[in-house]
Amino acid sequence: KDYIEERVLELAHYIVNTNSTVRAAAKKFRVSKSTVHTVVGICNGFILRIGFIMILDFFLLFESLISTA
């Protein structure tokens, strides 16, 4: 399991740092394009959840600042 997580992170970093296409990343890591699409989908979902949490935290903080003013 650790090996899989390592490879996913390595693949994600490669795509982001090189602005690689799905096809090029699949070729470099010797995996299918479907695997790359899955990794990208997982990463995008994670980023969206983190972004949503940050926005929610901001609004909660903003609301608390206004209510105490």
mmCIF file of C-alpha atoms in Angstrom:
data_model
loop_
_atom_site.group_PDB
_atom_site.id
_atom_site.type_symbol
_atom_site.label_atom_id
_atom_site.label_comp_id
_atom_site.label_asym_id
_atom_site.label_seq_id
_atom_site.Cartn_x
_atom_site.Cartn_y
_atom_site.Cartn_z
ATOM 1 C CA LYS A 1 0.000 0.000 0.000
ATOM 2 C CA ASP A 2 2.807 2.434 0.812
ATOM 3 C CA TYR A 3 4.322 1.721 -2.597
ATOM 4 C CA ILE A 4 1.057 2.624 -4.329
ATOM 5 C CA GLU A 5 0.715 5.887 -2.400
ATOM 6 C CA GLU A 6 4.314 6.747 -3.265
ATOM 7 C CA ARG A 7 3.719 6.118 -6.969
ATOM 8 C CA VAL A 8 0.501 8.170 -6.959
ATOM 9 C CA LEU A 9 2.283 11.121 -5.370
ATOM 10 C CA GLU A 10 5.221 10.744 -7.737
ATOM 11 C CA LEU A 11 2.879 10.683 -10.732
ATOM 12 C CA ALA A 12 0.910 13.687 -9.487
ATOM 13 C CA HIS A 13 4.094 15.690 -8.848
ATOM 14 C CA TYR A 14 5.402 14.783 -12.294
ATOM 15 C CA ILE A 15 2.229 15.972 -14.016
ATOM 16 C CA VAL A 16 2.142 19.247 -12.102
ATOM 17 C CA ASN A 17 5.864 20.033 -12.340
ATOM 18 C CA THR A 18 6.226 19.207 -16.035
ATOM 19 C CA ASN A 19 2.735 20.198 -17.189
ATOM 20 C CA SER A 20 2.660 16.764 -18.781
ATOM 21 C CA THR A 21 -0.105 15.294 -20.869
ATOM 22 C CA VAL A 22 -1.904 12.160 -19.723
ATOM 23 C CA ARG A 23 -0.320 10.204 -22.555
ATOM 24 C CA ALA A 24 3.221 11.371 -21.711
ATOM 25 C CA ALA A 25 2.785 10.659 -17.993
ATOM 26 C CA ALA A 26 1.381 7.200 -18.724
ATOM 27 C CA LYS A 27 4.334 6.434 -20.974
ATOM 28 C CA LYS A 28 6.898 7.709 -18.442
ATOM 29 C CA PHE A 29 5.417 5.686 -15.557
ATOM 30 C CA ARG A 30 4.481 2.686 -17.724
ATOM 31 C CA VAL A 31 0.835 2.732 -16.714
ATOM 32 C CA SER A 32 -2.369 3.066 -18.708
ATOM 33 C CA LYS A 33 -3.927 6.410 -19.547
ATOM 34 C CA SER A 34 -6.928 5.279 -17.470
ATOM 35 C CA THR A 35 -4.674 4.958 -14.435
ATOM 36 C CA VAL A 36 -3.369 8.486 -14.965
ATOM 37 C CA HIS A 37 -6.937 9.796 -15.335
ATOM 38 C CA THR A 38 -7.870 8.076 -12.069
ATOM 39 C CA VAL A 39 -4.920 9.637 -10.238
ATOM 40 C CA VAL A 40 -5.725 13.076 -11.636
ATOM 41 C CA GLY A 41 -9.379 12.659 -10.591
ATOM 42 C CA ILE A 42 -8.384 11.675 -7.059
ATOM 43 C CA CYS A 43 -6.015 14.632 -6.796
ATOM 44 C CA ASN A 44 -8.600 17.061 -8.162
ATOM 45 C CA GLY A 45 -11.203 15.770 -5.713
ATOM 46 C CA PHE A 46 -8.776 16.194 -2.842
ATOM 47 C CA ILE A 47 -7.877 19.732 -3.910
ATOM 48 C CA LEU A 48 -11.547 20.659 -4.280
ATOM 49 C CA ARG A 49 -12.332 19.352 -0.782
ATOM 50 C CA ILE A 50 -9.397 21.254 0.712
ATOM 51 C CA GLY A 51 -10.454 24.407 -1.142
ATOM 52 C CA PHE A 52 -14.036 24.066 0.091
ATOM 53 C CA ILE A 53 -12.870 23.592 3.688
ATOM 54 C CA MET A 54 -10.639 26.673 3.457
ATOM 55 C CA ILE A 55 -13.481 28.791 2.046
ATOM 56 C CA LEU A 56 -15.862 27.536 4.723
ATOM 57 C CA ASP A 57 -13.309 28.314 7.452
ATOM 58 C CA PHE A 58 -12.856 31.808 6.028
ATOM 59 C CA PHE A 59 -16.594 32.519 6.072
ATOM 60 C CA LEU A 60 -16.958 31.178 9.606
ATOM 61 C CA LEU A 61 -14.070 33.370 10.764
ATOM 62 C CA PHE A 62 -15.500 36.387 8.924
ATOM 63 C CA GLU A 63 -18.932 35.764 10.454
ATOM 64 C CA SER A 64 -17.465 35.551 13.962
ATOM 65 C CA LEU A 65 -15.524 38.798 13.440
ATOM 66 C CA ILE A 66 -18.655 40.629 12.297
ATOM 67 C CA SER A 67 -20.786 39.316 15.147
ATOM 68 C CA THR A 68 -18.235 40.470 17.746
ATOM 69 C CA ALA A 69 -17.863 43.961 16.204
#
